[in-house]
Short mmCIF file of C-alpha atoms and ligand atoms in Angstrom, two decimals:
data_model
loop_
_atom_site.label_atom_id
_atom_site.label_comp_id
_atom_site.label_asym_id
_atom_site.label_seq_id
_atom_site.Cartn_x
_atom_site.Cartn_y
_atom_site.Cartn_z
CA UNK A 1 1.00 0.41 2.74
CA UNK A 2 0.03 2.40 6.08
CA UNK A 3 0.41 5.81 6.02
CA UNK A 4 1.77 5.73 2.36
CA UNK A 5 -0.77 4.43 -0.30
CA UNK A 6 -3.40 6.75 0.54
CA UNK A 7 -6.47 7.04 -3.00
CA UNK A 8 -4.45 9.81 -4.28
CA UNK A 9 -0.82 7.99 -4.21
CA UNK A 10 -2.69 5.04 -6.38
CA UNK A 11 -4.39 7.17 -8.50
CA UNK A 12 -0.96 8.40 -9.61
CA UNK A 13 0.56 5.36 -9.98
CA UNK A 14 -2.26 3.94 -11.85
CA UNK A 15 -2.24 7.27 -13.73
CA UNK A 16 1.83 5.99 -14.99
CA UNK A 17 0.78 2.64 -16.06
CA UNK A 18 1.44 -1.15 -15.65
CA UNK A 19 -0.22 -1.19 -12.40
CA UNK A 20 -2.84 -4.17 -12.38
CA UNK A 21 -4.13 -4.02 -8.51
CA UNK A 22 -3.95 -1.37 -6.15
CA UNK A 23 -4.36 -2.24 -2.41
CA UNK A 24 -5.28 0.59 0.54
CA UNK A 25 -3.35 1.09 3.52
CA UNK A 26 -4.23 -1.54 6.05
CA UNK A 27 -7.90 -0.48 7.79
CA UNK A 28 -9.13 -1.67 11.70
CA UNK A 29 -12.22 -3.88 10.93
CA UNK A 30 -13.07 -2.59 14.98
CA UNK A 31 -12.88 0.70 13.64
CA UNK A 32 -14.84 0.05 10.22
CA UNK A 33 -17.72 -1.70 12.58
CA UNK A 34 -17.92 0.85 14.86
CA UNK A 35 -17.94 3.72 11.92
CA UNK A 36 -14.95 5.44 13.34
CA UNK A 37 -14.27 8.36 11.02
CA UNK A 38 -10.99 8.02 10.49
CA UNK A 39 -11.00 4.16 9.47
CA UNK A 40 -13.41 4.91 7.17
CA UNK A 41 -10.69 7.75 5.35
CA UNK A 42 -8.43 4.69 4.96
CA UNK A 43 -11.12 2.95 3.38
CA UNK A 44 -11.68 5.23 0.87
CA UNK A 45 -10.99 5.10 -2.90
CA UNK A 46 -12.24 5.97 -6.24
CA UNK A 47 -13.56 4.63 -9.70
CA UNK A 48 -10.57 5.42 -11.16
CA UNK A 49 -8.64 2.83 -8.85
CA UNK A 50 -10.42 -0.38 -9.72
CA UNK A 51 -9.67 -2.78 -9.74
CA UNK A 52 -9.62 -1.92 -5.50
CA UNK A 53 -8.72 -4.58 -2.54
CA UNK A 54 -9.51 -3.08 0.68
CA UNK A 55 -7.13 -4.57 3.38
CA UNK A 56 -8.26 -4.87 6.90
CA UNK A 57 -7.13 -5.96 9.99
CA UNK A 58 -8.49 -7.53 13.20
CA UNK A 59 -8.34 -11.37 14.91
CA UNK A 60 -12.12 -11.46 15.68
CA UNK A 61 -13.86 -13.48 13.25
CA UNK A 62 -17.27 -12.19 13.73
CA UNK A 63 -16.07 -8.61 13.27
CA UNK A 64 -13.78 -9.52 10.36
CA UNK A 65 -16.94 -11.09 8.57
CA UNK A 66 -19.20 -7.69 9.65
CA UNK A 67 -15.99 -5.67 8.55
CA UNK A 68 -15.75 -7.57 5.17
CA UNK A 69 -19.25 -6.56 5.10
CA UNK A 70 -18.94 -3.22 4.88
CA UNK A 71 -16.14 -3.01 2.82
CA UNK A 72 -18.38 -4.57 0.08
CA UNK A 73 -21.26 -2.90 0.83
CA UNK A 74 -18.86 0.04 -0.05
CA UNK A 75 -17.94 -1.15 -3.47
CA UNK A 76 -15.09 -2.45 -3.12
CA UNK A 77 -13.63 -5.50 -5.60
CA UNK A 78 -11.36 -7.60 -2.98
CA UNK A 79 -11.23 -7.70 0.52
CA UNK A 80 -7.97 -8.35 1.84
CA UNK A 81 -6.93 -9.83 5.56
CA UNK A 82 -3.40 -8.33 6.77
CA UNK A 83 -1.50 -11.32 8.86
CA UNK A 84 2.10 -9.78 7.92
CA UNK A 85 1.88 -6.75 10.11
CA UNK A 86 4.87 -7.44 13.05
CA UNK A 87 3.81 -3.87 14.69
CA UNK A 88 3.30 -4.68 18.69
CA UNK A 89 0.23 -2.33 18.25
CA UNK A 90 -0.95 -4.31 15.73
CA UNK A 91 0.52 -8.07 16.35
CA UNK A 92 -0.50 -8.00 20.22
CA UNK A 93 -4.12 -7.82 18.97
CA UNK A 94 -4.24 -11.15 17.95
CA UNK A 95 -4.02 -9.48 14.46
CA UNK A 96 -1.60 -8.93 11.85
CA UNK A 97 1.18 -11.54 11.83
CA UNK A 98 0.29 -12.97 14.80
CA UNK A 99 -2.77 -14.34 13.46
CA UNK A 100 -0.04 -16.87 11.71
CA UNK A 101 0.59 -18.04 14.97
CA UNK A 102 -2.74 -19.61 15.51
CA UNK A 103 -3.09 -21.15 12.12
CA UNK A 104 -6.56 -23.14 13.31
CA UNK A 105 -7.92 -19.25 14.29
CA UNK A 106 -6.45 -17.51 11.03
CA UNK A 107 -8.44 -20.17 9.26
CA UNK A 108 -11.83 -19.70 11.13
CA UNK A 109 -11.39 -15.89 10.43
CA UNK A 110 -11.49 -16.48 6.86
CA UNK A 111 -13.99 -19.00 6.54
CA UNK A 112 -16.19 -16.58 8.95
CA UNK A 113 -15.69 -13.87 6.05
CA UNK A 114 -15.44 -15.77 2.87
CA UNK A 115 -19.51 -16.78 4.27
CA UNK A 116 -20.33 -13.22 4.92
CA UNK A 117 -19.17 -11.83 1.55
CA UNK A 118 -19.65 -12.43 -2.41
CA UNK A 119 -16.42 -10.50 -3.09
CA UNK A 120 -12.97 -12.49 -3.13
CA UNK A 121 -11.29 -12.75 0.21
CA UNK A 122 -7.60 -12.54 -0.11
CA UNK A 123 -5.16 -13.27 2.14
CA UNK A 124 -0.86 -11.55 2.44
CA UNK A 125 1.26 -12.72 5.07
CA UNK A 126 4.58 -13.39 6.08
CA UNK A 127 6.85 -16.35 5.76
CA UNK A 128 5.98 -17.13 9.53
CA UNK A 129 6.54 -15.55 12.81
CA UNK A 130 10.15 -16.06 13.13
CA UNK A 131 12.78 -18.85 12.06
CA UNK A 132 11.13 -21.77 14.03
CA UNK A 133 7.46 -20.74 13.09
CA UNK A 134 8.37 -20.57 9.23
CA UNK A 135 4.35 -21.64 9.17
CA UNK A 136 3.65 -19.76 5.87
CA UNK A 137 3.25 -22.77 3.19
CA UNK A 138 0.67 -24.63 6.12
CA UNK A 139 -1.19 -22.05 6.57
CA UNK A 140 -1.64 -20.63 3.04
CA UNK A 141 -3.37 -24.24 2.82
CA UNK A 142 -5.06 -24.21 5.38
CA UNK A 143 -6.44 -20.43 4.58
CA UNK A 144 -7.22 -21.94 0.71
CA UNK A 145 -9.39 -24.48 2.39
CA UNK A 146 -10.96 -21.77 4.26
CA UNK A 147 -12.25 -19.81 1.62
CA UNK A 148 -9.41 -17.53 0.39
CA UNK A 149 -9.41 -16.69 -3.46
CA UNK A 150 -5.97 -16.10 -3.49
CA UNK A 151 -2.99 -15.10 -1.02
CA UNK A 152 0.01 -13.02 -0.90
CA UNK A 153 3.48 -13.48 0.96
CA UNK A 154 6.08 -11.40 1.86
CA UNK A 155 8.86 -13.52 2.17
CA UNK A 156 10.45 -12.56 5.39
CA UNK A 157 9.24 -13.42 8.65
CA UNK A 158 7.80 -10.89 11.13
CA UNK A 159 11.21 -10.93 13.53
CA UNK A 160 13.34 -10.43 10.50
CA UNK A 161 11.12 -7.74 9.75
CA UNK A 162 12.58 -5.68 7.09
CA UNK A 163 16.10 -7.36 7.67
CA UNK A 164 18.08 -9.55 5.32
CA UNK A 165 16.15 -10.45 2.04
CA UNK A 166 12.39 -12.51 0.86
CA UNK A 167 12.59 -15.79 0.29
CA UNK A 168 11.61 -16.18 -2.75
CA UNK A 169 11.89 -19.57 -2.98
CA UNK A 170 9.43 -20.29 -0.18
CA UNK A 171 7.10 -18.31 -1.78
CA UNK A 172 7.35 -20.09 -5.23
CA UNK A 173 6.98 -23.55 -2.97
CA UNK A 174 3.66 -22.32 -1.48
CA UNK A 175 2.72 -21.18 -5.48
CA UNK A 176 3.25 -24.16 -6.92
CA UNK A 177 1.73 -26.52 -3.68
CA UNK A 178 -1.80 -24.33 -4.52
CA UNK A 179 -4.69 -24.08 -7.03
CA UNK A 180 -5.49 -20.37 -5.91
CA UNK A 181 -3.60 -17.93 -7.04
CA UNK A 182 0.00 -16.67 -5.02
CA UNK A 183 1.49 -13.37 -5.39
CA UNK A 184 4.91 -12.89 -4.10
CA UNK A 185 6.30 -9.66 -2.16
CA UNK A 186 9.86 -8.49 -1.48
CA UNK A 187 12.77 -6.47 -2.64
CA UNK A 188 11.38 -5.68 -6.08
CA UNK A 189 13.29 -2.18 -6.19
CA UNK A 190 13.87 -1.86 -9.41
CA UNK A 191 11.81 -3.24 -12.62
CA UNK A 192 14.26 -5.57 -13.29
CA UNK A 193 13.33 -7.63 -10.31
CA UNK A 194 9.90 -7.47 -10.79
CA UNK A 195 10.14 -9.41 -14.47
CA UNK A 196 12.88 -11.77 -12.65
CA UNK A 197 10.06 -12.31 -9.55
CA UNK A 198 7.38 -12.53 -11.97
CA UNK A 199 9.05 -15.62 -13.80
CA UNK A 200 10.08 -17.46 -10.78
CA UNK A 201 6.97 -19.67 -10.50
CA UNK A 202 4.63 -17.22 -8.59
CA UNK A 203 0.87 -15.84 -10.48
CA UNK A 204 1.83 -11.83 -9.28
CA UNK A 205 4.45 -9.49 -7.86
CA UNK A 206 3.37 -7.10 -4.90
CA UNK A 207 5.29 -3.90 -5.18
CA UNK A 208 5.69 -2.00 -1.97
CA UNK A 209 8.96 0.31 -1.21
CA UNK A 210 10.00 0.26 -4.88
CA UNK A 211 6.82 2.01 -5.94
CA UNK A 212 7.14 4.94 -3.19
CA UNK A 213 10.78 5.82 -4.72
CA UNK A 214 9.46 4.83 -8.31
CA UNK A 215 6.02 5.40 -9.22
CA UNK A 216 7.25 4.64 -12.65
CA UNK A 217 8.55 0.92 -12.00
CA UNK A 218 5.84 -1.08 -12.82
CA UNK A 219 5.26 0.76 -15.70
CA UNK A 220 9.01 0.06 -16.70
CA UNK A 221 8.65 -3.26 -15.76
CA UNK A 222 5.41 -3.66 -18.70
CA UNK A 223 7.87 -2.07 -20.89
CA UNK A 224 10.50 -4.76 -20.40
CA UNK A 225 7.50 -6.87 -20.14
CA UNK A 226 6.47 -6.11 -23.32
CA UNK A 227 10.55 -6.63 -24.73
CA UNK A 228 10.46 -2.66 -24.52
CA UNK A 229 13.30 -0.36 -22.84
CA UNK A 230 12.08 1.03 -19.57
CA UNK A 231 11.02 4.44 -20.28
CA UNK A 232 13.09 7.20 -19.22
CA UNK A 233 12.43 9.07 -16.10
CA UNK A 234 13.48 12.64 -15.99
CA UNK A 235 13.82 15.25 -13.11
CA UNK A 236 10.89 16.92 -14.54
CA UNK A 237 8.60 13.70 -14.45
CA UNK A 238 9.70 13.14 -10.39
CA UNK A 239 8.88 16.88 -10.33
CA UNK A 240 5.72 17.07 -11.10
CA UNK A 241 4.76 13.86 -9.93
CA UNK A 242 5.18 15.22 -5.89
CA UNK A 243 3.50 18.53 -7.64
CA UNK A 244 0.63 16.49 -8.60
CA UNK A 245 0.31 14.53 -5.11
CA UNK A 246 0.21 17.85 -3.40
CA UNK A 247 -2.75 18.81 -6.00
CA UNK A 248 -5.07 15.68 -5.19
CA UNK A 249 -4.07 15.72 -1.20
CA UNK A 250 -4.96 19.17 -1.47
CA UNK A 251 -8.29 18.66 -3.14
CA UNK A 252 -9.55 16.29 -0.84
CA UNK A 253 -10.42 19.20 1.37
CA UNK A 254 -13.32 20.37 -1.12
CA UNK A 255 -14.17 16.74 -2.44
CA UNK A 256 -18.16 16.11 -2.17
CA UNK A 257 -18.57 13.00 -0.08
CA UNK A 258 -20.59 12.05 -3.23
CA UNK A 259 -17.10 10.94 -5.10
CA UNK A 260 -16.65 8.45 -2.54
CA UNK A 261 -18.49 5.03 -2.66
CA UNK A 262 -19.66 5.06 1.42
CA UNK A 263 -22.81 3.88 0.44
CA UNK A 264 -23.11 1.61 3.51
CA UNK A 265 -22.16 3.60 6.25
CA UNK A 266 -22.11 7.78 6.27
CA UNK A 267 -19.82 9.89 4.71
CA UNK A 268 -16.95 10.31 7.30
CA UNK A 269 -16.08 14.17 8.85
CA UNK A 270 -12.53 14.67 7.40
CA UNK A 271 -9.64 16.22 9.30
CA UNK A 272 -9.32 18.44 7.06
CA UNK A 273 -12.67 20.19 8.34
CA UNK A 274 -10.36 21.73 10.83
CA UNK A 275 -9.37 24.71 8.58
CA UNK A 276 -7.34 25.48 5.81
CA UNK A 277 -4.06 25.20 8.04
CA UNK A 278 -4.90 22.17 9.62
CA UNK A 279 -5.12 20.63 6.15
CA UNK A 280 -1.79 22.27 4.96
CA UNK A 281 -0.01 20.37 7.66
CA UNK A 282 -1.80 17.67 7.10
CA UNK A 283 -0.40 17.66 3.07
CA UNK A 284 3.27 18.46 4.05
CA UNK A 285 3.65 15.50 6.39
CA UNK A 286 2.40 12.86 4.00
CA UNK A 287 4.98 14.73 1.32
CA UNK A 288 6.91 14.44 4.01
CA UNK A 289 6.40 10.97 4.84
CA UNK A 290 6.75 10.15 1.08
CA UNK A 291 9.99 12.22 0.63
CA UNK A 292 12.09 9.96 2.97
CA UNK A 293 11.67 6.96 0.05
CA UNK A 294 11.23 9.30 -3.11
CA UNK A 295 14.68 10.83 -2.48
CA UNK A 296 16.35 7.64 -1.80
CA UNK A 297 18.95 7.16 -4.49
CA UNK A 298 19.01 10.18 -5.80
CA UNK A 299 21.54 12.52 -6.84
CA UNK A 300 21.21 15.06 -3.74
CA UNK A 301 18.66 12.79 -2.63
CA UNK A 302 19.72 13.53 1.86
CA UNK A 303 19.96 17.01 0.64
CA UNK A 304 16.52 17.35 -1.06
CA UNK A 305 14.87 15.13 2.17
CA UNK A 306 16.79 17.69 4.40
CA UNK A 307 14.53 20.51 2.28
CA UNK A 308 11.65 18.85 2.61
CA UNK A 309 11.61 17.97 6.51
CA UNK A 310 12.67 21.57 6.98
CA UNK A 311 9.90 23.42 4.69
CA UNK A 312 8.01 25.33 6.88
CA UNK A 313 4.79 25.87 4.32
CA UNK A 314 3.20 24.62 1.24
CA UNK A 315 4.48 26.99 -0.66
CA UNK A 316 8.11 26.04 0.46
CA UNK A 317 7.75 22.86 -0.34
CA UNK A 318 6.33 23.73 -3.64
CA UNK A 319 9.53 25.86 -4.14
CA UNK A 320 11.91 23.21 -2.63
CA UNK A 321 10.13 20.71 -5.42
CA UNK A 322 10.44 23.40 -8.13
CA UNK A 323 14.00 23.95 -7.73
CA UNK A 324 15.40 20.92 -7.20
CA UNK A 325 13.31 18.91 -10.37
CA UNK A 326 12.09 21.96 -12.07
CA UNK A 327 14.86 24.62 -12.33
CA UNK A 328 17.28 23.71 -15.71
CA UNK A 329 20.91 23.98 -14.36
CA UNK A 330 22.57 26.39 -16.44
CA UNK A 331 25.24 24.98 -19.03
CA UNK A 332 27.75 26.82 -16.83
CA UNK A 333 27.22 25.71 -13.66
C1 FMN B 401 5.83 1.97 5.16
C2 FMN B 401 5.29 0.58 4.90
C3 FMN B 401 3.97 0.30 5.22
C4 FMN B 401 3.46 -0.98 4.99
N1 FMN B 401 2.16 -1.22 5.27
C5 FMN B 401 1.61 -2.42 4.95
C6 FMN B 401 0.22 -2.66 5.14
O1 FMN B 401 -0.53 -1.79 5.59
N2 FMN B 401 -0.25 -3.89 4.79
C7 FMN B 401 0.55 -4.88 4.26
O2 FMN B 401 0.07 -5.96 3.93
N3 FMN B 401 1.87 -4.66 4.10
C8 FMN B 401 2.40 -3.47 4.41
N4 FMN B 401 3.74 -3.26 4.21
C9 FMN B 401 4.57 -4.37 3.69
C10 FMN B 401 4.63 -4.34 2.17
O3 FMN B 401 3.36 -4.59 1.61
C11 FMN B 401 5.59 -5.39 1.59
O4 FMN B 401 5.12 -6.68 1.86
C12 FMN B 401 7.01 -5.27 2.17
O5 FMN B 401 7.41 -3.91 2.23
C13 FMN B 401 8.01 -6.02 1.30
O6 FMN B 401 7.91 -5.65 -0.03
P1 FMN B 401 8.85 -4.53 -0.73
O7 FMN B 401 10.27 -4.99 -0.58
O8 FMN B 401 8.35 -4.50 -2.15
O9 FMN B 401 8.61 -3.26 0.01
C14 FMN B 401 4.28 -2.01 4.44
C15 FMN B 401 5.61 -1.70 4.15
C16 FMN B 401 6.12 -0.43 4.37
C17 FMN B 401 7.56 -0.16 4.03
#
């Protein structure tokens, strides 16, 4: 998810358990062919992630298939083509969702790459571009045909955008209408969904919002899974969880380019060159940026997002975390 599922969000999650795939935030295959520093960051992962799908995006099919090259080249398992972004940035590319628009061209973009690469080319869109272009169970055909080892869709259309609720059942149509494999994504907020998603015909769940305010959810959902409770998750857990996210973002500053697999292209200069302070700013806005979906539901939750957005250095925020997770309320109060 842009801006949210950076390598040191999944390594977290992956860290709590019952995670099976871990996708990065969306990368520009322009950017990744023309070694733009900063795409390259958002290409980035670990050992510790894999299995790791690298999603890209772009309309080009040439530089989707030179893209895709790279990303294997860097080691990645999965290469994954965004057509669900509805973003005007994105979308009036000719990439993202509106690559759904021009089924023939979404096809030739993934036959272009599934040619280029030995690594499985995956596809996640959207139910369609809006209520009259509900395209998604054509083109997941004609994308299979194409090449694609298996696709994803978010079951809402790119004008709904985040409005109203997934169609589920469209997606478990386009599952059972396939012999690759179809993973279904929308409104799993809670574990429960994700076991009631994961028996409604489809081969995966996707977990997107749900995971940024519960890292713990999917593994509470192999718990129930597994005909166990959900674990517990305590104050203390959530705590330390944002503790340990500001520990790895923090880190990244002094990690050797070595850790990273950019063996095809050079090791990219990090923002974070820009000095200690830079860097610091840099960690409280993606706490920041997390906060506004960690807190949600919460007991105090607008209070403790108020604390966040307002925490002028690390070592507020640290603070802020500390006493709001951290700090045992008395018996008295
Ligand atoms: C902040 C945010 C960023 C997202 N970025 C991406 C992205 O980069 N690529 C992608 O395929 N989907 C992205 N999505 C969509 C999610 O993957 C998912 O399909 C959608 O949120 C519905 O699932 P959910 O209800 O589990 O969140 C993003 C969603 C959110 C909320």
């Amino acid at each position: 998810m842009a801006g949210m599922t950076d390598t040191a969000f999944r390594r977290l999650v992956k860290r709590q358990g019952g995670c099976g795939l871990v996708v990065t935030e969306m990368v520009s295959a322009e950017g990744l062919v023309r070694g733009i520093d900063r795409t390259l960051e958002y290409a980035e992962y670990t050992e510790e992630e894999r299995p790791i799908s690298v999603q890209i995006f772009g309309g080009d099919p040439e530089k989707m298939a030179a893209a895709a090259q790279i990303v294997e080249g860097m080691g990645a398992d999965i290469v994954d083509v965004n057509m669900g972004c509805p973003v005007p940035k994105i979308a009036k590319h000719n990439a993202g969702c509106s690559l759904m628009r021009e089924p023939a061209h979404a096809a030739t973009v993934i036959a272009a790459m599934s040619k280029a690469v030995r690594i499985p080319v995956t596809v996640k869109m959207r139910a369609g571009w809006n209520e009259d272009e509900l395209n998604a169970p054509t083109l997941a055909r004609m994308v299979e045909d194409a090449g694609a080892a298996a696709i994803a869709v978010h079951g809402r259309t790119a004008s709904q955008s985040y409005s109203g609720s997934a169609d589920w059942e469209l997606v478990a149509r386009i599952a059972e209408s396939l012999t690759i494999p179809v993973l279904g994504s929308g409104d799993c907020i809670d574990a429960r969904q994700v076991i009631e998603r994961l028996r409604s015909g489809v081969d995966g769940v996707l977990v997107g919002r749900g995971v940024l305010r519960n890292p713990w959810i999917l593994a509470q959902a192999a718990d129930m899974a597994a005909g166990r409770p959900p674990r517990d998750v305590t104050p203390e857990d959530r705590g330390k969880f944002l503790l340990e996210y500001i520990a790895l973002l923090l880190e990244e500053r002094v990690r050797e380019p070595e850790g990273f697999r950019h063996t095809a292209v050079p090791p990219p200069a990090r923002p974070y060159d820009s000095g200690v302070a830079g860097h610091d700013r840099w960690v409280v806005n993606k706490i920041r940026a997390l906060g506004s979906w960690y807190t949600k539901g919460l007991d105090n939750g607008s209070h403790l997002r108020t604390a966040i957005n307002t925490a002028g250095s690390l070592a507020d925020l640290r603070e802020t975390i500390e006493a709001f997770f951290l700090t045992p309320v008395s018996a008295t109060s």
